[in-house]
Amino acid sequence: MEISFPFQTNLASDISSESREKYQKLIATLPKENGWTPMQPLCPYQGFWFFPMFLEGVMYTQDHFQAQSTDILLCSSMKTGTAWLKALSFSIATRTQFNNSISPLQTTFTHECIPFLDYGEYAASQGPRFPLLATHVPYTCLPKSVIDSGCKIVYICRDPKDNFVSLWHFVRTATRNNIKELKEGDLISMEEAFELYCKGISLYGPYWEHVWGYWNASLEHPEKILFLKYEDMMKETESYAKRLAEFLGCPFSLEEERGGKIQEIIQFCSFENLSNVEVNKTGIHQAQGRLVENKAYFRKGKVGDWRNYLTAEMGEHLDKIMEQKLSGSGLTFSVSPQE
Ligand code: PAP
């Protein structure tokens, strides 16, 4: 895949004021659920929960995004390993163009290397473009053109307990980054957040519905949708990197395998390396007018970190909810903590 970098993107700011007004009017009619952060309430839309600031982009994308059959969408709920999947996919897809030392991932915030559709990025772009795009939008909320075009999708999900802990930390950090004079109660407690999450009230949640939607679709269209779990990828990174390369349409050659190319990319995309890239360590990222430190996107990158925050009972409770909600789907999350 040949790309020019940085990309030409059409940011959400390009949404015409007419469209913006239309979406804002619609969003204003939706119920609001406060609790996660004083920055924004969550709004229910098409069966899922969204921050209004992102919902505008979702609606705009649904109305305007023209998927191309050559696009590859990296899909995920929040805090499931999106940045890692982006880095791996980007490095694999562009390996003949950039070696690691000159990779845009060295100088550009990882998330910015593959733009998010739902933040309005790329929403209206036409013509040739870099085929990798990302979204946190649930399967049933994807723009119709994505399904009609038959473009490929890679989905990554994660054990809900680690997902919850990661989300809780992230929301608190983002709140801290944006509200300078924090009042008592501005930061959601673990218990409050857990209760909301277990009720399905979380960004792009219910989490189990998000996972189920893509899982089901991957069973129906296995050639079009690659379904990945963070924990499996952590355990067998090399075999998943190979699968990902094949799925992206750029399999590693025997020569590359023998020459250590796969390991080189895995190492480069590892948490240890990416979290130490200067721009990821010290930069600040802007999402729909909100500023977030890039380092908030690289917290620990561990499997089983939930044990440091949740009681065993909380863990069991969430496991039970997932089991019930995904019952009959054939999908399970059984995780042993990482040493
Ligand atoms: P997003 O919602 O901003 O897209 P996402 O990238 O999906 O977040 O997930 C963030 C999680 O992936 C964080 O997990 P933690 O809070 O449990 O630590 C983050 O640390 C982890 N992560 C980021 N980069 C990597 C990586 N290269 N390898 C493994 N995990 C990573």
mmCIF file of C-alpha atoms and ligand atoms in Angstrom:
data_model
loop_
_atom_site.group_PDB
_atom_site.id
_atom_site.type_symbol
_atom_site.label_atom_id
_atom_site.label_comp_id
_atom_site.label_asym_id
_atom_site.label_seq_id
_atom_site.Cartn_x
_atom_site.Cartn_y
_atom_site.Cartn_z
ATOM 1 C CA MET A 1 0.000 0.000 0.000
ATOM 2 C CA GLU A 2 1.528 3.305 -1.051
ATOM 3 C CA ILE A 3 0.540 6.256 1.055
ATOM 4 C CA SER A 4 1.409 9.876 1.313
ATOM 5 C CA PHE A 5 1.739 11.098 4.838
ATOM 6 C CA PRO A 6 0.242 13.011 6.578
ATOM 7 C CA PHE A 7 -3.151 12.069 5.187
ATOM 8 C CA GLN A 8 -5.566 14.444 3.653
ATOM 9 C CA THR A 9 -8.429 14.273 6.060
ATOM 10 C CA ASN A 10 -11.783 15.902 6.208
ATOM 11 C CA LEU A 11 -12.196 16.622 9.860
ATOM 12 C CA ALA A 12 -15.448 16.935 11.702
ATOM 13 C CA SER A 13 -14.933 20.688 11.589
ATOM 14 C CA ASP A 14 -15.689 20.360 7.888
ATOM 15 C CA ILE A 15 -19.232 19.231 8.624
ATOM 16 C CA SER A 16 -21.389 21.996 7.220
ATOM 17 C CA SER A 17 -23.081 24.166 9.801
ATOM 18 C CA GLU A 18 -26.411 23.118 8.305
ATOM 19 C CA SER A 19 -25.735 19.423 8.930
ATOM 20 C CA ARG A 20 -24.260 20.209 12.311
ATOM 21 C CA GLU A 21 -27.382 22.059 13.332
ATOM 22 C CA LYS A 22 -29.553 19.161 12.147
ATOM 23 C CA TYR A 23 -27.587 16.638 14.208
ATOM 24 C CA GLN A 24 -27.405 18.885 17.236
ATOM 25 C CA LYS A 25 -31.186 19.339 17.168
ATOM 26 C CA LEU A 26 -31.681 15.586 17.013
ATOM 27 C CA ILE A 27 -29.149 14.956 19.786
ATOM 28 C CA ALA A 28 -30.873 17.553 21.979
ATOM 29 C CA THR A 29 -34.049 15.434 21.899
ATOM 30 C CA LEU A 30 -32.262 12.308 23.183
ATOM 31 C CA PRO A 31 -32.348 11.311 26.848
ATOM 32 C CA LYS A 32 -29.183 12.088 28.798
ATOM 33 C CA GLU A 33 -27.396 9.933 31.343
ATOM 34 C CA ASN A 34 -24.960 11.783 33.568
ATOM 35 C CA GLY A 35 -22.387 10.057 35.676
ATOM 36 C CA TRP A 36 -19.231 9.103 33.829
ATOM 37 C CA THR A 37 -17.844 12.627 33.520
ATOM 38 C CA PRO A 38 -19.109 16.191 33.901
ATOM 39 C CA MET A 39 -17.635 16.899 30.447
ATOM 40 C CA GLN A 40 -20.550 15.232 28.641
ATOM 41 C CA PRO A 41 -23.560 13.073 29.428
ATOM 42 C CA LEU A 42 -24.124 9.854 27.494
ATOM 43 C CA CYS A 43 -27.011 9.683 25.013
ATOM 44 C CA PRO A 44 -28.710 6.519 23.805
ATOM 45 C CA TYR A 45 -28.799 6.221 20.021
ATOM 46 C CA GLN A 46 -29.644 3.157 17.940
ATOM 47 C CA GLY A 47 -29.278 0.910 20.969
ATOM 48 C CA PHE A 48 -25.896 2.208 22.174
ATOM 49 C CA TRP A 49 -24.509 5.006 24.353
ATOM 50 C CA PHE A 50 -22.554 7.912 22.889
ATOM 51 C CA PHE A 51 -21.070 11.209 23.971
ATOM 52 C CA PRO A 52 -22.888 13.923 21.985
ATOM 53 C CA MET A 53 -19.528 15.300 20.777
ATOM 54 C CA PHE A 54 -18.856 12.002 18.986
ATOM 55 C CA LEU A 55 -22.445 11.294 18.015
ATOM 56 C CA GLU A 56 -22.429 14.203 15.572
ATOM 57 C CA GLY A 57 -19.550 12.544 13.725
ATOM 58 C CA VAL A 58 -21.311 9.175 13.844
ATOM 59 C CA MET A 59 -24.482 10.640 12.330
ATOM 60 C CA TYR A 60 -22.524 12.533 9.720
ATOM 61 C CA THR A 61 -20.570 9.432 8.818
ATOM 62 C CA GLN A 62 -23.749 7.363 8.581
ATOM 63 C CA ASP A 63 -25.168 9.931 6.163
ATOM 64 C CA HIS A 64 -22.094 10.682 4.093
ATOM 65 C CA PHE A 65 -19.282 8.137 4.334
ATOM 66 C CA GLN A 66 -18.782 6.260 1.082
ATOM 67 C CA ALA A 67 -16.875 3.104 1.843
ATOM 68 C CA GLN A 68 -14.774 1.652 -0.942
ATOM 69 C CA SER A 69 -14.446 -2.092 -1.399
ATOM 70 C CA THR A 70 -10.694 -1.714 -0.824
ATOM 71 C CA ASP A 71 -11.142 -0.028 2.570
ATOM 72 C CA ILE A 72 -10.247 -1.957 5.686
ATOM 73 C CA LEU A 73 -11.981 -0.822 8.832
ATOM 74 C CA LEU A 74 -10.338 -1.411 12.216
ATOM 75 C CA CYS A 75 -13.288 -1.629 14.604
ATOM 76 C CA SER A 76 -13.393 -1.809 18.377
ATOM 77 C CA SER A 77 -15.158 -0.623 21.443
ATOM 78 C CA MET A 78 -13.102 1.836 23.500
ATOM 79 C CA LYS A 79 -10.092 0.610 25.445
ATOM 80 C CA THR A 80 -9.802 -2.799 23.867
ATOM 81 C CA GLY A 81 -6.426 -2.458 22.149
ATOM 82 C CA THR A 82 -7.295 -0.186 19.218
ATOM 83 C CA ALA A 83 -3.995 1.695 19.273
ATOM 84 C CA TRP A 84 -2.080 -1.593 19.249
ATOM 85 C CA LEU A 85 -4.155 -2.934 16.358
ATOM 86 C CA LYS A 86 -3.663 0.342 14.500
ATOM 87 C CA ALA A 87 0.100 0.238 14.991
ATOM 88 C CA LEU A 88 0.394 -3.395 13.903
ATOM 89 C CA SER A 89 -1.863 -2.927 10.875
ATOM 90 C CA PHE A 90 -0.128 0.285 9.856
ATOM 91 C CA SER A 91 3.352 -1.213 10.202
ATOM 92 C CA ILE A 92 2.401 -4.393 8.373
ATOM 93 C CA ALA A 93 0.635 -2.575 5.554
ATOM 94 C CA THR A 94 3.360 -0.012 4.964
ATOM 95 C CA ARG A 95 6.450 -2.138 5.672
ATOM 96 C CA THR A 96 7.828 -1.890 2.163
ATOM 97 C CA GLN A 97 7.532 1.898 2.299
ATOM 98 C CA PHE A 98 8.772 2.656 5.786
ATOM 99 C CA ASN A 99 11.160 0.715 7.938
ATOM 100 C CA ASN A 100 10.680 1.290 11.654
ATOM 101 C CA SER A 101 13.265 4.035 11.914
ATOM 102 C CA ILE A 102 11.357 6.279 9.487
ATOM 103 C CA SER A 103 7.849 5.089 10.329
ATOM 104 C CA PRO A 104 5.302 7.878 10.855
ATOM 105 C CA LEU A 105 4.558 6.038 14.122
ATOM 106 C CA GLN A 106 7.871 7.450 15.393
ATOM 107 C CA THR A 107 6.687 11.026 15.089
ATOM 108 C CA THR A 108 2.889 10.921 14.989
ATOM 109 C CA PHE A 109 0.543 9.981 17.812
ATOM 110 C CA THR A 110 -0.410 6.351 17.152
ATOM 111 C CA HIS A 111 -4.139 7.074 16.917
ATOM 112 C CA GLU A 112 -3.521 9.778 14.324
ATOM 113 C CA CYS A 113 -1.778 7.365 11.963
ATOM 114 C CA ILE A 114 -5.147 5.778 11.197
ATOM 115 C CA PRO A 115 -8.010 8.239 11.556
ATOM 116 C CA PHE A 116 -11.304 7.507 13.265
ATOM 117 C CA LEU A 117 -14.396 7.680 11.092
ATOM 118 C CA ASP A 118 -16.672 8.531 13.976
ATOM 119 C CA TYR A 119 -14.775 11.660 14.883
ATOM 120 C CA GLY A 120 -15.697 12.922 11.462
ATOM 121 C CA GLU A 121 -12.194 12.271 10.183
ATOM 122 C CA TYR A 122 -12.324 11.109 6.588
ATOM 123 C CA ALA A 123 -16.102 11.201 6.731
ATOM 124 C CA ALA A 124 -16.573 12.828 3.396
ATOM 125 C CA SER A 125 -13.345 12.149 1.593
ATOM 126 C CA GLN A 126 -13.679 10.859 -1.931
ATOM 127 C CA GLY A 127 -11.226 9.299 -4.320
ATOM 128 C CA PRO A 128 -8.046 7.358 -3.597
ATOM 129 C CA ARG A 129 -7.072 7.208 0.016
ATOM 130 C CA PHE A 130 -5.111 5.076 2.430
ATOM 131 C CA PRO A 131 -7.404 2.088 2.927
ATOM 132 C CA LEU A 132 -7.007 1.709 6.679
ATOM 133 C CA LEU A 133 -9.640 3.519 8.725
ATOM 134 C CA ALA A 134 -10.848 3.036 12.285
ATOM 135 C CA THR A 135 -14.075 3.317 14.193
ATOM 136 C CA HIS A 136 -15.526 2.619 17.638
ATOM 137 C CA VAL A 137 -19.034 2.447 16.165
ATOM 138 C CA PRO A 138 -21.009 -0.760 16.850
ATOM 139 C CA TYR A 139 -21.638 -3.056 13.882
ATOM 140 C CA THR A 140 -25.304 -2.177 13.532
ATOM 141 C CA CYS A 141 -24.474 1.553 13.521
ATOM 142 C CA LEU A 142 -21.871 1.360 10.748
ATOM 143 C CA PRO A 143 -22.617 3.477 7.681
ATOM 144 C CA LYS A 144 -24.664 1.420 5.215
ATOM 145 C CA SER A 145 -21.961 1.826 2.569
ATOM 146 C CA VAL A 146 -19.553 -0.189 4.725
ATOM 147 C CA ILE A 147 -21.788 -3.234 4.540
ATOM 148 C CA ASP A 148 -22.786 -2.635 0.905
ATOM 149 C CA SER A 149 -19.209 -2.190 -0.280
ATOM 150 C CA GLY A 150 -18.168 -5.504 1.242
ATOM 151 C CA CYS A 151 -15.005 -3.905 2.593
ATOM 152 C CA LYS A 152 -13.022 -5.852 5.156
ATOM 153 C CA ILE A 153 -13.282 -5.336 8.899
ATOM 154 C CA VAL A 154 -10.846 -6.230 11.685
ATOM 155 C CA TYR A 155 -12.446 -6.203 15.124
ATOM 156 C CA ILE A 156 -10.599 -6.326 18.426
ATOM 157 C CA CYS A 157 -12.198 -6.931 21.802
ATOM 158 C CA ARG A 158 -10.917 -7.562 25.289
ATOM 159 C CA ASP A 159 -11.860 -9.176 28.555
ATOM 160 C CA PRO A 160 -14.595 -6.908 29.976
ATOM 161 C CA LYS A 161 -12.928 -6.641 33.393
ATOM 162 C CA ASP A 162 -9.739 -5.184 31.955
ATOM 163 C CA ASN A 163 -11.810 -3.148 29.526
ATOM 164 C CA PHE A 164 -13.767 -1.633 32.382
ATOM 165 C CA VAL A 165 -10.671 -0.787 34.435
ATOM 166 C CA SER A 166 -8.967 0.754 31.418
ATOM 167 C CA LEU A 167 -12.058 2.818 30.582
ATOM 168 C CA TRP A 168 -12.463 4.004 34.162
ATOM 169 C CA HIS A 169 -8.865 5.217 34.280
ATOM 170 C CA PHE A 170 -9.131 6.868 30.894
ATOM 171 C CA VAL A 171 -12.332 8.783 31.619
ATOM 172 C CA ARG A 172 -10.864 10.087 34.864
ATOM 173 C CA THR A 173 -7.670 11.177 33.144
ATOM 174 C CA ALA A 174 -9.565 12.869 30.305
ATOM 175 C CA THR A 175 -11.751 14.644 32.865
ATOM 176 C CA ARG A 176 -8.664 15.808 34.762
ATOM 177 C CA ASN A 177 -7.101 17.026 31.523
ATOM 178 C CA ASN A 178 -10.132 19.137 30.657
ATOM 179 C CA ILE A 179 -11.508 20.458 33.925
ATOM 180 C CA LYS A 180 -8.834 22.538 35.496
ATOM 181 C CA GLU A 181 -10.528 23.205 38.800
ATOM 182 C CA LEU A 182 -11.869 19.828 39.702
ATOM 183 C CA LYS A 183 -14.598 19.694 42.305
ATOM 184 C CA GLU A 184 -15.172 16.825 44.630
ATOM 185 C CA GLY A 185 -17.276 14.339 42.747
ATOM 186 C CA ASP A 186 -16.109 15.415 39.300
ATOM 187 C CA LEU A 187 -14.195 12.162 39.019
ATOM 188 C CA ILE A 188 -16.354 9.060 38.926
ATOM 189 C CA SER A 189 -15.567 6.460 41.570
ATOM 190 C CA MET A 190 -14.793 2.864 40.700
ATOM 191 C CA GLU A 191 -18.051 1.692 42.287
ATOM 192 C CA GLU A 192 -20.224 4.216 40.430
ATOM 193 C CA ALA A 193 -18.575 3.429 37.139
ATOM 194 C CA PHE A 194 -18.870 -0.309 37.719
ATOM 195 C CA GLU A 195 -22.582 -0.038 38.343
ATOM 196 C CA LEU A 196 -23.121 1.942 35.133
ATOM 197 C CA TYR A 197 -20.917 -0.407 33.098
ATOM 198 C CA CYS A 198 -22.774 -3.471 34.384
ATOM 199 C CA LYS A 199 -26.048 -1.836 33.354
ATOM 200 C CA GLY A 200 -24.619 -1.431 29.893
ATOM 201 C CA ILE A 201 -24.245 2.335 30.269
ATOM 202 C CA SER A 202 -20.762 3.084 29.002
ATOM 203 C CA LEU A 203 -19.258 4.781 25.973
ATOM 204 C CA TYR A 204 -20.259 2.741 22.892
ATOM 205 C CA GLY A 205 -21.819 0.250 25.301
ATOM 206 C CA PRO A 206 -23.425 -2.011 26.263
ATOM 207 C CA TYR A 207 -20.016 -3.594 25.834
ATOM 208 C CA TRP A 208 -21.458 -7.091 25.335
ATOM 209 C CA GLU A 209 -23.759 -5.818 22.575
ATOM 210 C CA HIS A 210 -20.792 -4.228 20.821
ATOM 211 C CA VAL A 211 -18.817 -7.471 20.961
ATOM 212 C CA TRP A 212 -21.807 -9.624 20.044
ATOM 213 C CA GLY A 213 -22.617 -7.545 16.955
ATOM 214 C CA TYR A 214 -19.183 -8.003 15.409
ATOM 215 C CA TRP A 215 -18.866 -11.606 16.591
ATOM 216 C CA ASN A 216 -22.125 -12.544 14.941
ATOM 217 C CA ALA A 217 -21.206 -10.724 11.754
ATOM 218 C CA SER A 218 -17.804 -12.456 11.711
ATOM 219 C CA LEU A 219 -19.529 -15.837 11.859
ATOM 220 C CA GLU A 220 -21.728 -14.854 8.937
ATOM 221 C CA HIS A 221 -18.907 -13.322 6.888
ATOM 222 C CA PRO A 222 -15.649 -14.911 8.060
ATOM 223 C CA GLU A 223 -13.872 -13.903 4.857
ATOM 224 C CA LYS A 224 -14.747 -10.245 5.444
ATOM 225 C CA ILE A 225 -14.450 -9.898 9.219
ATOM 226 C CA LEU A 226 -11.440 -10.895 11.281
ATOM 227 C CA PHE A 227 -12.403 -11.131 14.961
ATOM 228 C CA LEU A 228 -9.527 -10.740 17.427
ATOM 229 C CA LYS A 229 -9.128 -10.824 21.192
ATOM 230 C CA TYR A 230 -6.490 -8.729 22.956
ATOM 231 C CA GLU A 231 -5.584 -11.589 25.287
ATOM 232 C CA ASP A 232 -5.063 -14.090 22.455
ATOM 233 C CA MET A 233 -2.907 -11.583 20.621
ATOM 234 C CA MET A 234 -0.814 -11.000 23.715
ATOM 235 C CA LYS A 235 -0.248 -14.735 24.054
ATOM 236 C CA GLU A 236 0.490 -15.544 20.432
ATOM 237 C CA THR A 237 1.466 -12.245 18.895
ATOM 238 C CA GLU A 238 3.486 -13.721 16.037
ATOM 239 C CA SER A 239 0.771 -16.002 14.744
ATOM 240 C CA TYR A 240 -1.796 -13.187 14.972
ATOM 241 C CA ALA A 241 0.518 -10.760 13.207
ATOM 242 C CA LYS A 242 0.772 -13.292 10.389
ATOM 243 C CA ARG A 243 -2.984 -13.734 10.255
ATOM 244 C CA LEU A 244 -3.468 -9.995 10.253
ATOM 245 C CA ALA A 245 -0.997 -9.571 7.383
ATOM 246 C CA GLU A 246 -2.783 -12.253 5.359
ATOM 247 C CA PHE A 247 -6.145 -10.678 6.059
ATOM 248 C CA LEU A 248 -4.893 -7.219 5.097
ATOM 249 C CA GLY A 249 -3.777 -8.716 1.796
ATOM 250 C CA CYS A 250 -0.040 -8.372 2.386
ATOM 251 C CA PRO A 251 1.194 -11.695 3.826
ATOM 252 C CA PHE A 252 4.771 -11.966 5.028
ATOM 253 C CA SER A 253 7.038 -13.758 2.580
ATOM 254 C CA LEU A 254 9.181 -16.661 3.698
ATOM 255 C CA GLU A 255 12.165 -14.398 3.278
ATOM 256 C CA GLU A 256 10.650 -11.777 5.573
ATOM 257 C CA GLU A 257 9.781 -14.444 8.128
ATOM 258 C CA ARG A 258 13.293 -15.849 8.082
ATOM 259 C CA GLY A 259 14.776 -12.368 8.205
ATOM 260 C CA GLY A 260 12.894 -11.581 11.440
ATOM 261 C CA LYS A 261 10.558 -8.966 9.926
ATOM 262 C CA ILE A 262 7.550 -10.159 11.930
ATOM 263 C CA GLN A 263 9.383 -9.977 15.239
ATOM 264 C CA GLU A 264 10.765 -6.584 14.298
ATOM 265 C CA ILE A 265 7.257 -5.213 13.721
ATOM 266 C CA ILE A 266 5.903 -6.848 16.892
ATOM 267 C CA GLN A 267 8.695 -5.328 18.924
ATOM 268 C CA PHE A 268 8.171 -1.913 17.357
ATOM 269 C CA CYS A 269 4.412 -2.020 18.078
ATOM 270 C CA SER A 270 4.814 -3.337 21.611
ATOM 271 C CA PHE A 271 3.470 -1.347 24.520
ATOM 272 C CA GLU A 272 6.999 -0.902 25.837
ATOM 273 C CA ASN A 273 8.186 0.685 22.619
ATOM 274 C CA LEU A 274 5.138 2.751 21.608
ATOM 275 C CA SER A 275 4.583 4.140 25.086
ATOM 276 C CA ASN A 276 8.154 5.432 24.993
ATOM 277 C CA VAL A 277 7.896 7.165 21.638
ATOM 278 C CA GLU A 278 8.307 10.859 22.444
ATOM 279 C CA VAL A 279 5.063 12.054 20.856
ATOM 280 C CA ASN A 280 3.079 9.383 22.714
ATOM 281 C CA LYS A 281 4.834 10.247 25.969
ATOM 282 C CA THR A 282 4.611 14.015 25.938
ATOM 283 C CA GLY A 283 2.140 15.055 23.234
ATOM 284 C CA ILE A 284 -1.432 16.216 23.647
ATOM 285 C CA HIS A 285 -4.208 14.963 21.444
ATOM 286 C CA GLN A 286 -7.337 16.845 20.543
ATOM 287 C CA ALA A 287 -10.626 15.014 20.061
ATOM 288 C CA GLN A 288 -13.611 17.180 19.229
ATOM 289 C CA GLY A 289 -12.298 20.156 21.107
ATOM 290 C CA ARG A 290 -11.279 18.144 24.161
ATOM 291 C CA LEU A 291 -7.595 17.852 24.990
ATOM 292 C CA VAL A 292 -6.188 14.591 26.225
ATOM 293 C CA GLU A 293 -2.584 13.759 26.992
ATOM 294 C CA ASN A 294 -1.341 11.108 24.579
ATOM 295 C CA LYS A 295 0.188 9.144 27.427
ATOM 296 C CA ALA A 296 -3.358 8.457 28.705
ATOM 297 C CA TYR A 297 -3.700 6.053 25.766
ATOM 298 C CA PHE A 298 -0.723 4.019 26.989
ATOM 299 C CA ARG A 299 -1.385 3.090 30.583
ATOM 300 C CA LYS A 300 -0.142 -0.439 31.361
ATOM 301 C CA GLY A 301 -0.969 -2.687 28.437
ATOM 302 C CA LYS A 302 -1.344 -5.764 30.652
ATOM 303 C CA VAL A 303 -3.741 -8.689 30.770
ATOM 304 C CA GLY A 304 -5.398 -9.213 34.152
ATOM 305 C CA ASP A 305 -4.708 -5.751 35.597
ATOM 306 C CA TRP A 306 -8.335 -5.717 36.783
ATOM 307 C CA ARG A 307 -7.222 -7.735 39.794
ATOM 308 C CA ASN A 308 -5.476 -4.647 41.129
ATOM 309 C CA TYR A 309 -8.729 -2.683 41.143
ATOM 310 C CA LEU A 310 -11.777 -4.955 41.339
ATOM 311 C CA THR A 311 -12.683 -7.422 44.058
ATOM 312 C CA ALA A 312 -13.040 -11.080 43.091
ATOM 313 C CA GLU A 313 -16.819 -10.649 43.562
ATOM 314 C CA MET A 314 -16.925 -7.736 41.137
ATOM 315 C CA GLY A 315 -14.976 -9.793 38.635
ATOM 316 C CA GLU A 316 -17.334 -12.736 38.987
ATOM 317 C CA HIS A 317 -20.340 -10.466 38.688
ATOM 318 C CA LEU A 318 -19.122 -9.008 35.410
ATOM 319 C CA ASP A 319 -18.142 -12.441 34.087
ATOM 320 C CA LYS A 320 -21.646 -13.662 34.843
ATOM 321 C CA ILE A 321 -23.237 -10.752 33.030
ATOM 322 C CA MET A 322 -21.078 -11.409 29.976
ATOM 323 C CA GLU A 323 -21.854 -15.105 30.107
ATOM 324 C CA GLN A 324 -25.582 -14.443 30.216
ATOM 325 C CA LYS A 325 -25.529 -11.795 27.527
ATOM 326 C CA LEU A 326 -23.342 -13.833 25.186
ATOM 327 C CA SER A 327 -24.998 -17.122 26.017
ATOM 328 C CA GLY A 328 -25.370 -19.319 22.954
ATOM 329 C CA SER A 329 -22.956 -17.213 20.922
ATOM 330 C CA GLY A 330 -19.998 -19.550 21.420
ATOM 331 C CA LEU A 331 -17.874 -16.601 22.551
ATOM 332 C CA THR A 332 -16.198 -16.629 25.954
ATOM 333 C CA PHE A 333 -13.598 -14.612 27.796
ATOM 334 C CA SER A 334 -11.463 -16.732 30.056
ATOM 335 C CA VAL A 335 -8.397 -14.953 31.187
ATOM 336 C CA SER A 336 -5.531 -15.902 33.391
ATOM 337 C CA PRO A 337 -3.564 -13.001 34.830
ATOM 338 C CA GLN A 338 -0.286 -12.149 33.235
ATOM 339 C CA GLU A 339 2.758 -12.765 35.391
HETATM 340 P P1 PAP B 1 -8.979 3.842 22.668
HETATM 341 O O1 PAP B 1 -10.322 3.721 23.268
HETATM 342 O O2 PAP B 1 -8.351 5.143 22.943
HETATM 343 O O3 PAP B 1 -8.994 3.486 21.239
HETATM 344 P P2 PAP B 1 -7.434 1.480 23.019
HETATM 345 O O4 PAP B 1 -6.213 1.739 22.246
HETATM 346 O O5 PAP B 1 -8.509 0.652 22.391
HETATM 347 O O6 PAP B 1 -8.066 2.831 23.494
HETATM 348 O O7 PAP B 1 -7.078 0.749 24.391
HETATM 349 C C1 PAP B 1 -6.215 1.289 25.323
HETATM 350 C C2 PAP B 1 -5.586 0.125 26.054
HETATM 351 O O8 PAP B 1 -4.633 -0.518 25.212
HETATM 352 C C3 PAP B 1 -4.849 0.587 27.279
HETATM 353 O O9 PAP B 1 -4.949 -0.490 28.201
HETATM 354 P P3 PAP B 1 -4.704 -0.324 29.784
HETATM 355 O O10 PAP B 1 -5.480 0.857 30.235
HETATM 356 O O11 PAP B 1 -5.208 -1.602 30.379
HETATM 357 O O12 PAP B 1 -3.244 -0.177 29.957
HETATM 358 C C4 PAP B 1 -3.445 0.754 26.719
HETATM 359 O O13 PAP B 1 -2.437 0.772 27.698
HETATM 360 C C5 PAP B 1 -3.344 -0.467 25.847
HETATM 361 N N1 PAP B 1 -2.311 -0.357 24.816
HETATM 362 C C6 PAP B 1 -1.910 0.758 24.155
HETATM 363 N N2 PAP B 1 -0.931 0.459 23.301
HETATM 364 C C7 PAP B 1 -0.687 -0.852 23.426
HETATM 365 C C8 PAP B 1 0.253 -1.752 22.808
HETATM 366 N N3 PAP B 1 1.117 -1.321 21.908
HETATM 367 N N4 PAP B 1 0.207 -3.044 23.163
HETATM 368 C C9 PAP B 1 -0.666 -3.487 24.082
HETATM 369 N N5 PAP B 1 -1.556 -2.696 24.715
HETATM 370 C C10 PAP B 1 -1.577 -1.398 24.384
#
